[in-house]
């Protein structure tokens, strides 16, 4: 599989990464078929005393020092945001059953610095040092917020940058709950600009209960 291959080779072997401030910087990506004009980083963010979230940052190829910062969350719940990286909006897409990595012409990092965060613990490479992986939506929002605070400690150059949160599916729950936490304390993200939710799962009961009227009035089902 390409995800474990990329992650392990780019973060474990010391010959592929630098140290100290740039410890998470990826300097070699197996299967890459195009030259890079941006930096990218892969590592862990501390979300609590026992939870660590895996992230992958793809910096902007236009102007990393000035372009906005975007957090991307896939939904599920339980879907890895690396799906967004290698199948949707990231610069790296895969082919040949994961053997090669090619450039996505529609990548968002043409205009923004994008963080792909795997959340909560137990999703993708994110993990907990305790046996408790059960969380609710409010706890997930808390841990996501703490992971972002840790991100700013790793990358202080992003403090004060225009900041957006985007995602899809169950991120329709992840994003608003996280946004409320940021709005209640904007000290870390004073330039929080807004959210973008695609195909959001905002309310499970209402989403389910509106299916029948939708199908009926679009002539997809009969009266009986």
PDB file of C-alpha atoms in Angstrom:
ATOM      1  CA  UNK A   1       0.000   0.000   0.000  1.00  0.00           C
ATOM      2  CA  UNK A   2       1.284   3.466  -0.853  1.00  0.00           C
ATOM      3  CA  UNK A   3       0.289   5.231   2.389  1.00  0.00           C
ATOM      4  CA  UNK A   4       2.393   3.095   4.758  1.00  0.00           C
ATOM      5  CA  UNK A   5       5.246   3.066   2.252  1.00  0.00           C
ATOM      6  CA  UNK A   6       5.316   6.842   1.879  1.00  0.00           C
ATOM      7  CA  UNK A   7       4.930   7.510   5.582  1.00  0.00           C
ATOM      8  CA  UNK A   8       7.431   5.015   6.892  1.00  0.00           C
ATOM      9  CA  UNK A   9      10.155   5.785   4.391  1.00  0.00           C
ATOM     10  CA  UNK A  10       9.764   9.529   4.797  1.00  0.00           C
ATOM     11  CA  UNK A  11       9.627   9.715   8.577  1.00  0.00           C
ATOM     12  CA  UNK A  12      11.485   6.745  10.036  1.00  0.00           C
ATOM     13  CA  UNK A  13      14.793   6.455   8.212  1.00  0.00           C
ATOM     14  CA  UNK A  14      17.143   9.198   9.437  1.00  0.00           C
ATOM     15  CA  UNK A  15      18.763   9.616   6.037  1.00  0.00           C
ATOM     16  CA  UNK A  16      15.495  10.926   4.645  1.00  0.00           C
ATOM     17  CA  UNK A  17      14.809  13.655   7.173  1.00  0.00           C
ATOM     18  CA  UNK A  18      16.691  16.491   8.816  1.00  0.00           C
ATOM     19  CA  UNK A  19      16.817  17.203  12.531  1.00  0.00           C
ATOM     20  CA  UNK A  20      15.633  19.742  15.109  1.00  0.00           C
ATOM     21  CA  UNK A  21      13.199  22.276  13.586  1.00  0.00           C
ATOM     22  CA  UNK A  22      12.965  20.406  10.277  1.00  0.00           C
ATOM     23  CA  UNK A  23      12.707  16.930  11.784  1.00  0.00           C
ATOM     24  CA  UNK A  24       9.363  16.265  10.058  1.00  0.00           C
ATOM     25  CA  UNK A  25      10.453  17.567   6.665  1.00  0.00           C
ATOM     26  CA  UNK A  26      10.079  14.965   3.928  1.00  0.00           C
ATOM     27  CA  UNK A  27      13.098  14.936   1.637  1.00  0.00           C
ATOM     28  CA  UNK A  28      12.387  11.790  -0.346  1.00  0.00           C
ATOM     29  CA  UNK A  29       9.075  10.352  -1.507  1.00  0.00           C
ATOM     30  CA  UNK A  30       9.155   6.855  -3.038  1.00  0.00           C
ATOM     31  CA  UNK A  31       7.491   6.612  -6.435  1.00  0.00           C
ATOM     32  CA  UNK A  32       7.471  10.359  -7.096  1.00  0.00           C
ATOM     33  CA  UNK A  33       7.328  11.108 -10.829  1.00  0.00           C
ATOM     34  CA  UNK A  34       7.577  14.921 -10.863  1.00  0.00           C
ATOM     35  CA  UNK A  35       9.897  17.607  -9.432  1.00  0.00           C
ATOM     36  CA  UNK A  36       8.631  19.380  -6.321  1.00  0.00           C
ATOM     37  CA  UNK A  37       8.369  23.158  -6.076  1.00  0.00           C
ATOM     38  CA  UNK A  38       7.143  23.159  -2.466  1.00  0.00           C
ATOM     39  CA  UNK A  39       8.121  21.701   0.917  1.00  0.00           C
ATOM     40  CA  UNK A  40       6.049  19.120   2.768  1.00  0.00           C
ATOM     41  CA  UNK A  41       6.160  17.663   6.262  1.00  0.00           C
ATOM     42  CA  UNK A  42       4.839  14.510   7.929  1.00  0.00           C
ATOM     43  CA  UNK A  43       4.816  13.709  11.623  1.00  0.00           C
ATOM     44  CA  UNK A  44       2.819  13.814  14.831  1.00  0.00           C
ATOM     45  CA  UNK A  45       1.002  16.483  16.817  1.00  0.00           C
ATOM     46  CA  UNK A  46       0.241  16.104  20.503  1.00  0.00           C
ATOM     47  CA  UNK A  47      -3.527  16.186  21.030  1.00  0.00           C
ATOM     48  CA  UNK A  48      -3.507  15.223  24.731  1.00  0.00           C
ATOM     49  CA  UNK A  49      -1.292  13.508  27.277  1.00  0.00           C
ATOM     50  CA  UNK A  50      -1.919  10.161  25.591  1.00  0.00           C
ATOM     51  CA  UNK A  51      -3.113  10.977  22.061  1.00  0.00           C
ATOM     52  CA  UNK A  52      -0.976  11.846  19.054  1.00  0.00           C
ATOM     53  CA  UNK A  53      -2.430  12.792  15.668  1.00  0.00           C
ATOM     54  CA  UNK A  54      -0.605  12.207  12.420  1.00  0.00           C
ATOM     55  CA  UNK A  55      -0.449  15.180  10.056  1.00  0.00           C
ATOM     56  CA  UNK A  56       0.867  15.868   6.574  1.00  0.00           C
ATOM     57  CA  UNK A  57       1.507  19.496   5.636  1.00  0.00           C
ATOM     58  CA  UNK A  58       1.868  20.464   1.983  1.00  0.00           C
ATOM     59  CA  UNK A  59       3.090  24.027   1.776  1.00  0.00           C
ATOM     60  CA  UNK A  60       1.918  26.383  -0.926  1.00  0.00           C
ATOM     61  CA  UNK A  61       3.784  26.250  -4.210  1.00  0.00           C
ATOM     62  CA  UNK A  62       2.863  29.883  -4.868  1.00  0.00           C
ATOM     63  CA  UNK A  63       3.912  31.739  -1.715  1.00  0.00           C
ATOM     64  CA  UNK A  64       4.211  29.610   1.416  1.00  0.00           C
ATOM     65  CA  UNK A  65       5.188  32.624   3.530  1.00  0.00           C
ATOM     66  CA  UNK A  66       1.995  34.557   2.779  1.00  0.00           C
ATOM     67  CA  UNK A  67      -0.696  32.190   1.521  1.00  0.00           C
ATOM     68  CA  UNK A  68      -3.413  31.072   3.973  1.00  0.00           C
ATOM     69  CA  UNK A  69      -3.382  27.951   6.111  1.00  0.00           C
ATOM     70  CA  UNK A  70      -6.115  25.351   5.523  1.00  0.00           C
ATOM     71  CA  UNK A  71      -6.926  22.375   7.741  1.00  0.00           C
ATOM     72  CA  UNK A  72      -8.518  19.458   5.856  1.00  0.00           C
ATOM     73  CA  UNK A  73     -10.577  16.810   7.652  1.00  0.00           C
ATOM     74  CA  UNK A  74     -12.124  13.787   5.975  1.00  0.00           C
ATOM     75  CA  UNK A  75     -15.286  12.455   7.541  1.00  0.00           C
ATOM     76  CA  UNK A  76     -16.522   8.999   8.306  1.00  0.00           C
ATOM     77  CA  UNK A  77     -16.340   9.117  11.213  1.00  0.00           C
ATOM     78  CA  UNK A  78     -13.119   7.182  10.997  1.00  0.00           C
ATOM     79  CA  UNK A  79     -11.914   8.109   7.509  1.00  0.00           C
ATOM     80  CA  UNK A  80      -8.263   9.055   7.104  1.00  0.00           C
ATOM     81  CA  UNK A  81      -7.547  12.546   5.794  1.00  0.00           C
ATOM     82  CA  UNK A  82      -4.767  10.993   3.744  1.00  0.00           C
ATOM     83  CA  UNK A  83      -7.615  10.046   1.426  1.00  0.00           C
ATOM     84  CA  UNK A  84      -8.020  13.750   0.759  1.00  0.00           C
ATOM     85  CA  UNK A  85      -4.285  14.027   0.165  1.00  0.00           C
ATOM     86  CA  UNK A  86      -3.835  11.195  -2.346  1.00  0.00           C
ATOM     87  CA  UNK A  87      -7.281  11.041  -3.960  1.00  0.00           C
ATOM     88  CA  UNK A  88      -8.824  14.512  -3.826  1.00  0.00           C
ATOM     89  CA  UNK A  89      -7.233  17.905  -3.144  1.00  0.00           C
ATOM     90  CA  UNK A  90      -3.617  17.056  -2.371  1.00  0.00           C
ATOM     91  CA  UNK A  91      -0.681  17.387  -4.765  1.00  0.00           C
ATOM     92  CA  UNK A  92       0.160  13.679  -4.556  1.00  0.00           C
ATOM     93  CA  UNK A  93      -2.062  11.178  -6.356  1.00  0.00           C
ATOM     94  CA  UNK A  94      -1.169   7.535  -6.807  1.00  0.00           C
ATOM     95  CA  UNK A  95      -1.426   5.042  -9.653  1.00  0.00           C
ATOM     96  CA  UNK A  96      -0.100   1.598 -10.603  1.00  0.00           C
ATOM     97  CA  UNK A  97      -1.520   0.115  -7.400  1.00  0.00           C
ATOM     98  CA  UNK A  98       0.415   2.554  -5.269  1.00  0.00           C
ATOM     99  CA  UNK A  99       3.749   2.215  -7.031  1.00  0.00           C
ATOM    100  CA  UNK A 100       3.969   5.732  -8.484  1.00  0.00           C
ATOM    101  CA  UNK A 101       2.980   9.198  -7.314  1.00  0.00           C
ATOM    102  CA  UNK A 102       1.879  11.749  -9.897  1.00  0.00           C
ATOM    103  CA  UNK A 103       0.951  15.434  -9.708  1.00  0.00           C
ATOM    104  CA  UNK A 104      -2.651  16.523  -9.177  1.00  0.00           C
ATOM    105  CA  UNK A 105      -3.287  19.581 -11.357  1.00  0.00           C
ATOM    106  CA  UNK A 106      -6.184  20.613  -9.114  1.00  0.00           C
ATOM    107  CA  UNK A 107      -4.284  20.570  -5.843  1.00  0.00           C
ATOM    108  CA  UNK A 108      -5.238  23.183  -3.289  1.00  0.00           C
ATOM    109  CA  UNK A 109      -1.619  23.828  -2.394  1.00  0.00           C
ATOM    110  CA  UNK A 110      -1.330  25.944  -5.515  1.00  0.00           C
ATOM    111  CA  UNK A 111      -2.933  28.666  -3.395  1.00  0.00           C
ATOM    112  CA  UNK A 112      -2.730  27.551   0.253  1.00  0.00           C
ATOM    113  CA  UNK A 113      -0.707  25.672   2.844  1.00  0.00           C
ATOM    114  CA  UNK A 114      -2.804  22.581   3.571  1.00  0.00           C
ATOM    115  CA  UNK A 115      -2.687  20.382   6.694  1.00  0.00           C
ATOM    116  CA  UNK A 116      -4.175  16.914   6.346  1.00  0.00           C
ATOM    117  CA  UNK A 117      -4.942  15.738   9.897  1.00  0.00           C
ATOM    118  CA  UNK A 118      -5.858  12.153  10.810  1.00  0.00           C
ATOM    119  CA  UNK A 119      -8.406  12.349  13.621  1.00  0.00           C
ATOM    120  CA  UNK A 120      -9.391  11.029  16.120  1.00  0.00           C
ATOM    121  CA  UNK A 121      -6.824   8.634  17.621  1.00  0.00           C
ATOM    122  CA  UNK A 122      -7.099   5.223  16.004  1.00  0.00           C
ATOM    123  CA  UNK A 123      -7.656   6.667  12.535  1.00  0.00           C
ATOM    124  CA  UNK A 124      -4.809   6.090  10.098  1.00  0.00           C
ATOM    125  CA  UNK A 125      -1.454   6.584  11.808  1.00  0.00           C
ATOM    126  CA  UNK A 126      -2.906   8.550  14.752  1.00  0.00           C
ATOM    127  CA  UNK A 127      -2.656   6.677  18.022  1.00  0.00           C
ATOM    128  CA  UNK A 128      -3.172   6.685  21.768  1.00  0.00           C
ATOM    129  CA  UNK A 129      -0.747   5.376  24.370  1.00  0.00           C
ATOM    130  CA  UNK A 130      -3.726   4.283  26.476  1.00  0.00           C
ATOM    131  CA  UNK A 131      -6.314   1.639  25.635  1.00  0.00           C
ATOM    132  CA  UNK A 132      -9.174   4.147  25.489  1.00  0.00           C
ATOM    133  CA  UNK A 133      -9.914   5.156  21.901  1.00  0.00           C
ATOM    134  CA  UNK A 134     -13.590   5.978  22.479  1.00  0.00           C
ATOM    135  CA  UNK A 135     -14.392   9.665  22.008  1.00  0.00           C
ATOM    136  CA  UNK A 136     -17.465  11.778  21.379  1.00  0.00           C
ATOM    137  CA  UNK A 137     -17.777  14.785  19.076  1.00  0.00           C
ATOM    138  CA  UNK A 138     -16.900  17.336  21.762  1.00  0.00           C
ATOM    139  CA  UNK A 139     -13.790  15.419  22.787  1.00  0.00           C
ATOM    140  CA  UNK A 140     -12.746  15.129  19.152  1.00  0.00           C
ATOM    141  CA  UNK A 141     -13.084  18.905  18.799  1.00  0.00           C
ATOM    142  CA  UNK A 142     -10.956  19.402  21.915  1.00  0.00           C
ATOM    143  CA  UNK A 143      -8.230  17.055  20.677  1.00  0.00           C
ATOM    144  CA  UNK A 144      -8.240  18.597  17.201  1.00  0.00           C
ATOM    145  CA  UNK A 145      -7.850  22.027  18.763  1.00  0.00           C
ATOM    146  CA  UNK A 146      -4.958  20.900  20.943  1.00  0.00           C
ATOM    147  CA  UNK A 147      -3.288  19.304  17.920  1.00  0.00           C
ATOM    148  CA  UNK A 148      -3.543  22.616  16.073  1.00  0.00           C
ATOM    149  CA  UNK A 149      -1.997  24.464  19.008  1.00  0.00           C
ATOM    150  CA  UNK A 150       0.884  21.973  18.915  1.00  0.00           C
ATOM    151  CA  UNK A 151       1.175  22.548  15.168  1.00  0.00           C
ATOM    152  CA  UNK A 152       1.733  26.266  15.782  1.00  0.00           C
ATOM    153  CA  UNK A 153       4.469  25.429  18.266  1.00  0.00           C
ATOM    154  CA  UNK A 154       6.193  23.348  15.589  1.00  0.00           C
ATOM    155  CA  UNK A 155       5.576  25.916  12.856  1.00  0.00           C
ATOM    156  CA  UNK A 156       5.417  29.351  14.537  1.00  0.00           C
ATOM    157  CA  UNK A 157       5.603  31.064  11.153  1.00  0.00           C
ATOM    158  CA  UNK A 158       1.920  30.195  10.680  1.00  0.00           C
ATOM    159  CA  UNK A 159       0.802  32.119  13.760  1.00  0.00           C
ATOM    160  CA  UNK A 160      -1.511  34.934  12.704  1.00  0.00           C
ATOM    161  CA  UNK A 161      -1.958  33.527   9.205  1.00  0.00           C
ATOM    162  CA  UNK A 162      -5.402  33.556   7.565  1.00  0.00           C
ATOM    163  CA  UNK A 163      -6.896  30.212   8.586  1.00  0.00           C
ATOM    164  CA  UNK A 164      -9.695  28.069   7.143  1.00  0.00           C
ATOM    165  CA  UNK A 165     -11.115  24.659   8.064  1.00  0.00           C
ATOM    166  CA  UNK A 166     -12.459  22.464   5.264  1.00  0.00           C
ATOM    167  CA  UNK A 167     -13.701  18.916   4.925  1.00  0.00           C
ATOM    168  CA  UNK A 168     -16.428  16.559   3.838  1.00  0.00           C
ATOM    169  CA  UNK A 169     -18.939  13.995   5.105  1.00  0.00           C
ATOM    170  CA  UNK A 170     -18.787  13.694   8.924  1.00  0.00           C
ATOM    171  CA  UNK A 171     -16.479  16.703   8.949  1.00  0.00           C
ATOM    172  CA  UNK A 172     -19.870  18.431   8.882  1.00  0.00           C
ATOM    173  CA  UNK A 173     -19.760  17.666  12.608  1.00  0.00           C
ATOM    174  CA  UNK A 174     -16.009  17.870  13.190  1.00  0.00           C
ATOM    175  CA  UNK A 175     -15.687  21.321  11.628  1.00  0.00           C
ATOM    176  CA  UNK A 176     -18.440  23.322  13.410  1.00  0.00           C
ATOM    177  CA  UNK A 177     -17.511  21.910  16.822  1.00  0.00           C
ATOM    178  CA  UNK A 178     -13.853  22.768  16.241  1.00  0.00           C
ATOM    179  CA  UNK A 179     -14.753  26.204  14.872  1.00  0.00           C
ATOM    180  CA  UNK A 180     -16.701  27.021  18.048  1.00  0.00           C
ATOM    181  CA  UNK A 181     -13.635  26.262  20.156  1.00  0.00           C
ATOM    182  CA  UNK A 182     -11.465  28.495  17.999  1.00  0.00           C
ATOM    183  CA  UNK A 183     -14.015  31.322  18.049  1.00  0.00           C
ATOM    184  CA  UNK A 184     -14.272  31.111  21.835  1.00  0.00           C
ATOM    185  CA  UNK A 185     -10.511  31.603  22.099  1.00  0.00           C
ATOM    186  CA  UNK A 186      -8.950  33.188  19.028  1.00  0.00           C
ATOM    187  CA  UNK A 187      -5.585  33.778  20.683  1.00  0.00           C
ATOM    188  CA  UNK A 188      -3.973  31.064  18.585  1.00  0.00           C
ATOM    189  CA  UNK A 189      -5.895  31.773  15.382  1.00  0.00           C
ATOM    190  CA  UNK A 190      -6.793  35.491  15.407  1.00  0.00           C
ATOM    191  CA  UNK A 191      -7.360  35.449  11.638  1.00  0.00           C
ATOM    192  CA  UNK A 192      -9.754  32.508  11.518  1.00  0.00           C
ATOM    193  CA  UNK A 193     -11.712  33.238   8.342  1.00  0.00           C
ATOM    194  CA  UNK A 194     -14.320  30.494   8.083  1.00  0.00           C
ATOM    195  CA  UNK A 195     -15.192  26.956   7.070  1.00  0.00           C
ATOM    196  CA  UNK A 196     -15.978  24.979   3.918  1.00  0.00           C
ATOM    197  CA  UNK A 197     -18.028  21.781   4.149  1.00  0.00           C
ATOM    198  CA  UNK A 198     -18.764  19.519   1.207  1.00  0.00           C
ATOM    199  CA  UNK A 199     -21.513  16.885   1.324  1.00  0.00           C
ATOM    200  CA  UNK A 200     -21.674  17.432   5.062  1.00  0.00           C
ATOM    201  CA  UNK A 201     -23.236  15.023   7.538  1.00  0.00           C
ATOM    202  CA  UNK A 202     -24.684  17.755   9.715  1.00  0.00           C
ATOM    203  CA  UNK A 203     -27.517  15.949  11.482  1.00  0.00           C
ATOM    204  CA  UNK A 204     -27.920  12.181  11.156  1.00  0.00           C
ATOM    205  CA  UNK A 205     -31.645  11.902  12.117  1.00  0.00           C
ATOM    206  CA  UNK A 206     -32.721  14.789   9.889  1.00  0.00           C
ATOM    207  CA  UNK A 207     -30.504  13.675   7.034  1.00  0.00           C
ATOM    208  CA  UNK A 208     -32.048  10.212   7.164  1.00  0.00           C
ATOM    209  CA  UNK A 209     -35.644  11.374   7.633  1.00  0.00           C
ATOM    210  CA  UNK A 210     -35.490  13.729   4.647  1.00  0.00           C
ATOM    211  CA  UNK A 211     -34.451  10.969   2.237  1.00  0.00           C
ATOM    212  CA  UNK A 212     -37.974   9.657   1.620  1.00  0.00           C
ATOM    213  CA  UNK A 213     -39.493  13.072   0.763  1.00  0.00           C
ATOM    214  CA  UNK A 214     -36.490  13.811  -1.465  1.00  0.00           C
ATOM    215  CA  UNK A 215     -36.828  10.517  -3.331  1.00  0.00           C
ATOM    216  CA  UNK A 216     -40.613  10.854  -3.583  1.00  0.00           C
ATOM    217  CA  UNK A 217     -40.703  14.391  -4.994  1.00  0.00           C
ATOM    218  CA  UNK A 218     -37.991  13.506  -7.492  1.00  0.00           C
ATOM    219  CA  UNK A 219     -40.094  10.549  -8.685  1.00  0.00           C
ATOM    220  CA  UNK A 220     -37.545   8.012  -7.520  1.00  0.00           C
ATOM    221  CA  UNK A 221     -40.097   6.024  -5.484  1.00  0.00           C
ATOM    222  CA  UNK A 222     -43.848   5.345  -5.845  1.00  0.00           C
ATOM    223  CA  UNK A 223     -46.688   6.108  -3.436  1.00  0.00           C
ATOM    224  CA  UNK A 224     -46.881   2.486  -2.383  1.00  0.00           C
TER     225      UNK A 224
END
